[in-house]
Amino acid sequence: MIIVLNSGAGEAQIGSLTTFLEGRGLDIHISRGVEHTVVGCIGAVDEDKQNLAEQLNALPYVDRVVIISKPYKMVGRAFAPEGSQVQVKDVCIGGGQLVVMAGPCTIENEQMLRDTAVAVQSAGANVLRGGAFKPSTSPYSFHGLGQAGLKMLAQVGKELNMPVITEVMDTRDVEMVSQYSDILQIGTRNMTNFALLQEVGRTGKPVVLERGWASLIEEWLLAAEYIALRGNFQIILCERGVRSFETYTRNIFDISALIAARQLSHLPVIADPSHATGRANMVTPLSMAAVAAGADGLLVEVHPSPETALNDGAQSLSFKAFEQMLQKLAPVATAVGRSLKASS
Amino acid sequence: MIIVLNSGAGEAQIGSLTTFLEGRGLDIHISRGVEHTVVGCIGAVDEDKQNLAEQLNALPYVDRVVIISKPYKMVGRAFAPEGSQVQVKDVCIGGGQLVVMAGPCTIENEQMLRDTAVAVQSAGANVLRGGAFKPSTSPYSFHGLGQAGLKMLAQVGKELNMPVITEVMDTRDVEMVSQYSDILQIGTRNMTNFALLQEVGRTGKPVVLERGWASLIEEWLLAAEYIALRGNFQIILCERGVRSFETYTRNIFDISALIAARQLSHLPVIADPSHATGRANMVTPLSMAAVAAGADGLLVEVHPSPETALNDGAQSLSFKAFEQMLQKLAPVATAVGRSLKASS
Amino acid sequence: MIIVLNSGAGEAQIGSLTTFLEGRGLDIHISRGVEHTVVGCIGAVDEDKQNLAEQLNALPYVDRVVIISKPYKMVGRAFAPEGSQVQVKDVCIGGGQLVVMAGPCTIENEQMLRDTAVAVQSAGANVLRGGAFKPSTSPYSFHGLGQAGLKMLAQVGKELNMPVITEVMDTRDVEMVSQYSDILQIGTRNMTNFALLQEVGRTGKPVVLERGWASLIEEWLLAAEYIALRGNFQIILCERGVRSFETYTRNIFDISALIAARQLSHLPVIADPSHATGRANMVTPLSMAAVAAGADGLLVEVHPSPETALNDGAQSLSFKAFEQMLQKLAPVATAVGRSLKASS
Amino acid sequence: MIIVLNSGAGEAQIGSLTTFLEGRGLDIHISRGVEHTVVGCIGAVDEDKQNLAEQLNALPYVDRVVIISKPYKMVGRAFAPEGSQVQVKDVCIGGGQLVVMAGPCTIENEQMLRDTAVAVQSAGANVLRGGAFKPSTSPYSFHGLGQAGLKMLAQVGKELNMPVITEVMDTRDVEMVSQYSDILQIGTRNMTNFALLQEVGRTGKPVVLERGWASLIEEWLLAAEYIALRGNFQIILCERGVRSFETYTRNIFDISALIAARQLSHLPVIADPSHATGRANMVTPLSMAAVAAGADGLLVEVHPSPETALNDGAQSLSFKAFEQMLQKLAPVATAVGRSLKASS
């Protein structure tokens, strides 16, 4: 940790700071510059660094405090330099084969879910997604079928031998949702719902952790650290776009963050091209870009008839469009040394 | 609702759209422009508008859909054109007297809380704030004393006859926190935690709803609508800064949003100048600006010795700085026809 | 154009608006909704739409005005549905072969420029870049060699038979820079310098137009329209990242904007992965993503010894890293039906 | 300057870095931490710091470089701790009396300019604004009367004995515009047009420098430094809102930046509430907030009939609204120890 003093700080203040820091058992190095004195400070344990920095920042003679080491530990690349994989039944996420999670944004009924599952599996998807609890900006929108939807999801997944993923939004629902779903999804709106992060951490279930729409890469990794600290390392990061001044696309897909997450962390990283843009005709080129950049997989919305979808129709692919997308994606996957599951 | 068709849309498609919309019981007006045909559509009930717009957006011959009416109803200004007030014990929020909620970011022990409460009450604060459950980006930071902190807060509030406010973060804690606190605070990280919004809506307790750090004004009002729909109209909006490219201040305080919220909604609106900037020496001018712009009150961090605060020390005011701030604030309040509680 | 009236607007106001609009020679359609009356308005010529919308927005009984048609014409996809190409000597930009523009951010001397040119040409680049006038946030930074640098650039380009590109920043320099450079580059800081846009429009020279770091896609295309309106259609769009709350990367590379620009416009679109991230170790995966998404080429910083570069060293590739990047890029290009120039 | 090395950096690399830095005449202090070695480096002259930092950042064993001192000098608060004033004829900007610059966004003809000037002067404005060269996103919009407009502006200013301000956008126009206008305005779109900054720096004329809509506070001050380095210290900073994800207001007015600019710089700072929001009904409360926060003045759009304004009508005040605004502003000015010019 480095403490930069104000240009007006005198020897009395430097002495007082030294006494304070040494009293905390820290080693001190002082550099007196032309304008600023800088105090280097070695030995603070990780748990204390944030708090100590806040205290020091409040001192009137301190200009700023720079923390040198990364604030996350267990999800950092150094923890598992070769990268980690998450195994869900037959599917390995983070290996040579890309994972393609596909299905409807919202489960409307069992028939549409089954039809979609059959179609996406046939085209080459290896995980079935489907929303039963839907976050929605408006309280007047449809919010999903709840537990009834979860039962449909588990049933269809079992029939087709596909692992399933669904979102959980309330700490009180985590145990129940875990009974039906192979993977728990934390949506962008709940990335900073720390109670929920800790609760899914306790389950030991694989978790897809979406980045908050205005969260720093570092905050995203710290959210993963919350889960890992409860003993659950089965974490998959998901970049799904961030907010910006641009209005043509719903969000800006932060391809640099996807690349950075793979460099900074050992966790697998997937992309959600559907929410990133909100436009079906951008999903295919965006998916190709994400795979070329190193994504370990995709989370894609597919619907039997997007034009009548209850939610997010504008960004859902039809069965045919999804199939065509995977066909275009295959050579890109090959170009970066990855593969897609064969279509059947 | 207005539906703008692609320039290539032909009569067959216009006919098909007309049939679809009339089948939903809607009135249709068609305008054929040089480039685009525009379909006006009257009669959709509120609950359906978002879903209908999504479906229409997914049609290949639709360019875009414009929803005309505001998506929120009960918190909109038209619902109570004169503005509404929230009464908490002796304190009326939204009236002629500004509400000043002050206290430590985090309750560290009963003594520091009592000292702070005495100091802020004496300077002119009328509500005591104090954190018992603290959201923190890092899992390694201090997260508050929990229920023990709540007991201290309730005790000190009772002794001094001050209403108290504290944050709640987990649906499972809402009932318990409600037993100790007069006002429930929903923090910026949980503005889109819809399960939590609904749970505080069920309590009927006054709620301070912070704007999400990258949430639209409209989304903020819809979050309030979630609470109101559960029958709880005791809602106070709180602007606390949004994220941006700027790094000098922690956030950008969106003074325009504060003004807009008062124009668009009937709810009282307060400002949190401490989190907005993260710098103690900006709290006073920012508070003066907020009051001049029409804020109904402030939520301010005060600490006995900011330089040793466990959390957010850099943005906390000392007792003396807080007192001086209220002295500077008083003439600004007068200038806009408001008053501060007399200091004792 | 659609005019949404306030819910309080009455028949007198509708009549007054109708008179005003019909007096401008426009056709009117009125739809009376439950809450709002909506006036459709057909026939305004393009030049008047923005002004007319501003006037209408100022009327007290108008809620908002929605312009239906796209504000740009000559650079829109409809103007040349098959897409357009820009030919610079032997190099065709926007065709099957990707264009790779590479070289130093700043020309330091003729030797380093020649060394770099030889290296990048050998690796497969087909255009030489080099800065002679450098925009820099700080007035204390190095700003380039000026005309002396341009002479070196022209000389080396001629020797190696490579077209050259360099940035121009001042209307007074456009004619002079045009004498030395095959392509004129408008940097992100000057995308809204309309005098400069018009001046390069008058030259007829190929122009690379970088997107402003906080400019809408629509504003970017309108900046291109400024150039095209002076008779110069030799325009290449360049996405180079936008500003955001994220601090780990210098900018967020807006891959969705690159995709959107190709859908909305007929102009070729290239990517600058060096400025987008400011980190050399992200340039290769970002380039692969851009090509997979459909980019027509790349603008890359290469330097003989990045660790001693006068400007932007942190984001420059070494000769070896550039060569390796093109090797990784080749199969991705093939996967999307494009090719790279053969390395020699 | 502080250089943080990667955790893998060994003694050979530390030695090599030391040799390099000492060869540049710098003093070195080395701190070996548990994870990272940190090298403090004293003595670099200002002109070299940015370049040196870039070079060091490019070294493979460097994690990051932290520059300790502020990059601007002449506009920094330390240069003139009491604050500086700009005198324009009888008007002192930065003193006890607020400066109110008001007038039409665009000069349409001499009559409307004179009517507006008479009205705003009578209400209490002390500088007349009027646009003759108008930047506009669309090439199809009205761009102002040019030199003819400047003549009207100079004429009306002379008649009423009011200093005048107008925007200049092209280096080639600076000399000509200087003949007519007392103050030169650099618009938000040209804050990073460094050629223009230097050209207005050479004139010695007072300059209003608007912040770029996505420029850091530090970049804004560096833009001012560009002007000051040419010998012109007659600079007035103007905050006019920044871009964000919010769509209800055109921009977010960054009140914290206004406060920060006054703390970090000695230059006067004014606010433009008209462009900040794009909504006439927000101009008054925003102006009150800016003055309460310490602004030295306002730049406001006023128009004889906003509903027929050629540009920016939606954000212009009518004569009556402007007069009412100043009446509301007066007590706020008094509350912060400032005054308004008496209305006549």
PDB file of C-alpha atoms in Angstrom, chain C residues 47 50-51 54-55 57-59 71 73 135-143 170-172 189-190 192-195 199 213-216 219 222 225-226 229 243 306-310 312-314, chain D residues 47 50-51 54-55 57-59 71 73 135-143 170-172 189-190 192-195 199 213-216 219 222 225-226 229 243 306-310 312-314:
ATOM      1  CA  GLU C  47     -33.139  19.749 -44.135  1.00  0.00           C
ATOM      2  CA  GLN C  50     -34.244  18.773 -37.021  1.00  0.00           C
ATOM      3  CA  ASN C  51     -35.191  22.432 -36.834  1.00  0.00           C
ATOM      4  CA  GLU C  54     -36.765  21.613 -32.010  1.00  0.00           C
ATOM      5  CA  GLN C  55     -39.447  24.236 -32.536  1.00  0.00           C
ATOM      6  CA  ASN C  57     -40.468  20.506 -28.695  1.00  0.00           C
ATOM      7  CA  ALA C  58     -40.525  24.033 -27.329  1.00  0.00           C
ATOM      8  CA  LEU C  59     -44.306  24.292 -27.470  1.00  0.00           C
ATOM      9  CA  PRO C  71     -31.089  11.642 -40.462  1.00  0.00           C
ATOM     10  CA  LYS C  73     -28.806   9.729 -46.408  1.00  0.00           C
ATOM     11  CA  PRO C 135      -3.096  14.948 -30.414  1.00  0.00           C
ATOM     12  CA  SER C 136      -2.213  14.694 -26.760  1.00  0.00           C
ATOM     13  CA  THR C 137      -4.210  15.425 -23.650  1.00  0.00           C
ATOM     14  CA  SER C 138      -1.232  17.139 -22.055  1.00  0.00           C
ATOM     15  CA  PRO C 139       0.411  20.175 -23.605  1.00  0.00           C
ATOM     16  CA  TYR C 140       3.681  18.897 -22.152  1.00  0.00           C
ATOM     17  CA  SER C 141       3.735  15.660 -24.194  1.00  0.00           C
ATOM     18  CA  PHE C 142       5.539  15.162 -27.500  1.00  0.00           C
ATOM     19  CA  HIS C 143       3.350  16.272 -30.400  1.00  0.00           C
ATOM     20  CA  ASP C 170      -6.115  21.525 -38.223  1.00  0.00           C
ATOM     21  CA  THR C 171      -8.110  22.832 -41.193  1.00  0.00           C
ATOM     22  CA  ARG C 172      -5.040  24.850 -42.176  1.00  0.00           C
ATOM     23  CA  ARG C 189     -10.998  14.008 -30.608  1.00  0.00           C
ATOM     24  CA  ASN C 190     -11.924  15.696 -33.889  1.00  0.00           C
ATOM     25  CA  THR C 192     -17.122  16.703 -33.990  1.00  0.00           C
ATOM     26  CA  ASN C 193     -14.728  19.264 -35.477  1.00  0.00           C
ATOM     27  CA  PHE C 194     -17.124  20.019 -38.316  1.00  0.00           C
ATOM     28  CA  ALA C 195     -14.854  22.535 -40.014  1.00  0.00           C
ATOM     29  CA  GLU C 199     -12.221  20.456 -45.267  1.00  0.00           C
ATOM     30  CA  TRP C 213     -15.182   8.403 -27.703  1.00  0.00           C
ATOM     31  CA  ALA C 214     -18.676   9.326 -26.558  1.00  0.00           C
ATOM     32  CA  SER C 215     -20.474   9.745 -29.869  1.00  0.00           C
ATOM     33  CA  LEU C 216     -23.616   7.905 -30.848  1.00  0.00           C
ATOM     34  CA  GLU C 219     -23.628  10.974 -34.842  1.00  0.00           C
ATOM     35  CA  LEU C 222     -23.695  12.078 -39.598  1.00  0.00           C
ATOM     36  CA  GLU C 225     -22.355  12.571 -44.051  1.00  0.00           C
ATOM     37  CA  TYR C 226     -20.601  15.931 -43.522  1.00  0.00           C
ATOM     38  CA  LEU C 229     -21.854  16.155 -48.676  1.00  0.00           C
ATOM     39  CA  ARG C 243     -15.451   5.864 -22.624  1.00  0.00           C
ATOM     40  CA  PRO C 306       7.615  -0.609 -27.512  1.00  0.00           C
ATOM     41  CA  GLU C 307       9.335  -0.218 -24.173  1.00  0.00           C
ATOM     42  CA  THR C 308      11.061   2.952 -25.392  1.00  0.00           C
ATOM     43  CA  ALA C 309       8.243   4.405 -27.486  1.00  0.00           C
ATOM     44  CA  LEU C 310       7.733   8.137 -27.090  1.00  0.00           C
ATOM     45  CA  ASP C 312       1.544   4.998 -26.353  1.00  0.00           C
ATOM     46  CA  GLY C 313       4.259   2.436 -25.792  1.00  0.00           C
ATOM     47  CA  ALA C 314       2.030   0.387 -23.541  1.00  0.00           C
TER      48      ALA C 314
ATOM     49  CA  GLU D  47       7.514  17.638 -19.567  1.00  0.00           C
ATOM     50  CA  GLN D  50       3.836  11.392 -19.325  1.00  0.00           C
ATOM     51  CA  ASN D  51       6.334  10.028 -21.832  1.00  0.00           C
ATOM     52  CA  GLU D  54       4.291   5.382 -21.085  1.00  0.00           C
ATOM     53  CA  GLN D  55       7.709   3.884 -21.669  1.00  0.00           C
ATOM     54  CA  ASN D  57       4.261   0.902 -18.691  1.00  0.00           C
ATOM     55  CA  ALA D  58       5.453  -0.932 -21.781  1.00  0.00           C
ATOM     56  CA  LEU D  59       8.122  -2.873 -19.888  1.00  0.00           C
ATOM     57  CA  PRO D  71      -0.205  17.264 -14.709  1.00  0.00           C
ATOM     58  CA  LYS D  73       0.562  23.750 -13.426  1.00  0.00           C
ATOM     59  CA  PRO D 135     -21.917  23.433 -34.409  1.00  0.00           C
ATOM     60  CA  SER D 136     -24.606  20.941 -35.277  1.00  0.00           C
ATOM     61  CA  THR D 137     -24.629  17.170 -35.301  1.00  0.00           C
ATOM     62  CA  SER D 138     -26.504  17.134 -38.582  1.00  0.00           C
ATOM     63  CA  PRO D 139     -25.086  18.701 -41.725  1.00  0.00           C
ATOM     64  CA  TYR D 140     -28.665  19.512 -42.695  1.00  0.00           C
ATOM     65  CA  SER D 141     -29.322  21.845 -39.735  1.00  0.00           C
ATOM     66  CA  PHE D 142     -28.946  25.632 -39.754  1.00  0.00           C
ATOM     67  CA  HIS D 143     -25.346  26.607 -39.001  1.00  0.00           C
ATOM     68  CA  ASP D 170     -12.170  26.942 -36.861  1.00  0.00           C
ATOM     69  CA  THR D 171      -8.565  28.046 -36.367  1.00  0.00           C
ATOM     70  CA  ARG D 172      -8.913  30.120 -39.543  1.00  0.00           C
ATOM     71  CA  ARG D 189     -17.223  19.519 -29.272  1.00  0.00           C
ATOM     72  CA  ASN D 190     -13.942  21.389 -29.613  1.00  0.00           C
ATOM     73  CA  THR D 192     -10.006  18.486 -27.583  1.00  0.00           C
ATOM     74  CA  ASN D 193      -9.354  20.497 -30.745  1.00  0.00           C
ATOM     75  CA  PHE D 194      -5.862  21.390 -29.596  1.00  0.00           C
ATOM     76  CA  ALA D 195      -5.042  23.524 -32.623  1.00  0.00           C
ATOM     77  CA  GLU D 199      -4.988  29.654 -31.503  1.00  0.00           C
ATOM     78  CA  TRP D 213     -19.134  15.991 -22.861  1.00  0.00           C
ATOM     79  CA  ALA D 214     -17.037  12.988 -21.894  1.00  0.00           C
ATOM     80  CA  SER D 215     -13.845  14.660 -20.715  1.00  0.00           C
ATOM     81  CA  LEU D 216     -12.274  14.120 -17.330  1.00  0.00           C
ATOM     82  CA  GLU D 219      -8.431  16.801 -19.184  1.00  0.00           C
ATOM     83  CA  LEU D 222      -5.204  20.444 -19.269  1.00  0.00           C
ATOM     84  CA  GLU D 225      -3.361  24.734 -19.677  1.00  0.00           C
ATOM     85  CA  TYR D 226      -2.980  24.594 -23.488  1.00  0.00           C
ATOM     86  CA  LEU D 229       0.773  28.103 -22.159  1.00  0.00           C
ATOM     87  CA  ARG D 243     -23.099  12.146 -21.451  1.00  0.00           C
ATOM     88  CA  PRO D 306     -38.734  29.798 -27.902  1.00  0.00           C
ATOM     89  CA  GLU D 307     -41.447  27.922 -29.735  1.00  0.00           C
ATOM     90  CA  THR D 308     -40.201  29.259 -33.057  1.00  0.00           C
ATOM     91  CA  ALA D 309     -36.459  29.170 -32.364  1.00  0.00           C
ATOM     92  CA  LEU D 310     -34.338  27.863 -35.228  1.00  0.00           C
ATOM     93  CA  ASP D 312     -32.436  24.514 -29.401  1.00  0.00           C
ATOM     94  CA  GLY D 313     -35.846  26.018 -28.857  1.00  0.00           C
ATOM     95  CA  ALA D 314     -36.747  23.359 -26.331  1.00  0.00           C
TER      96      ALA D 314
END
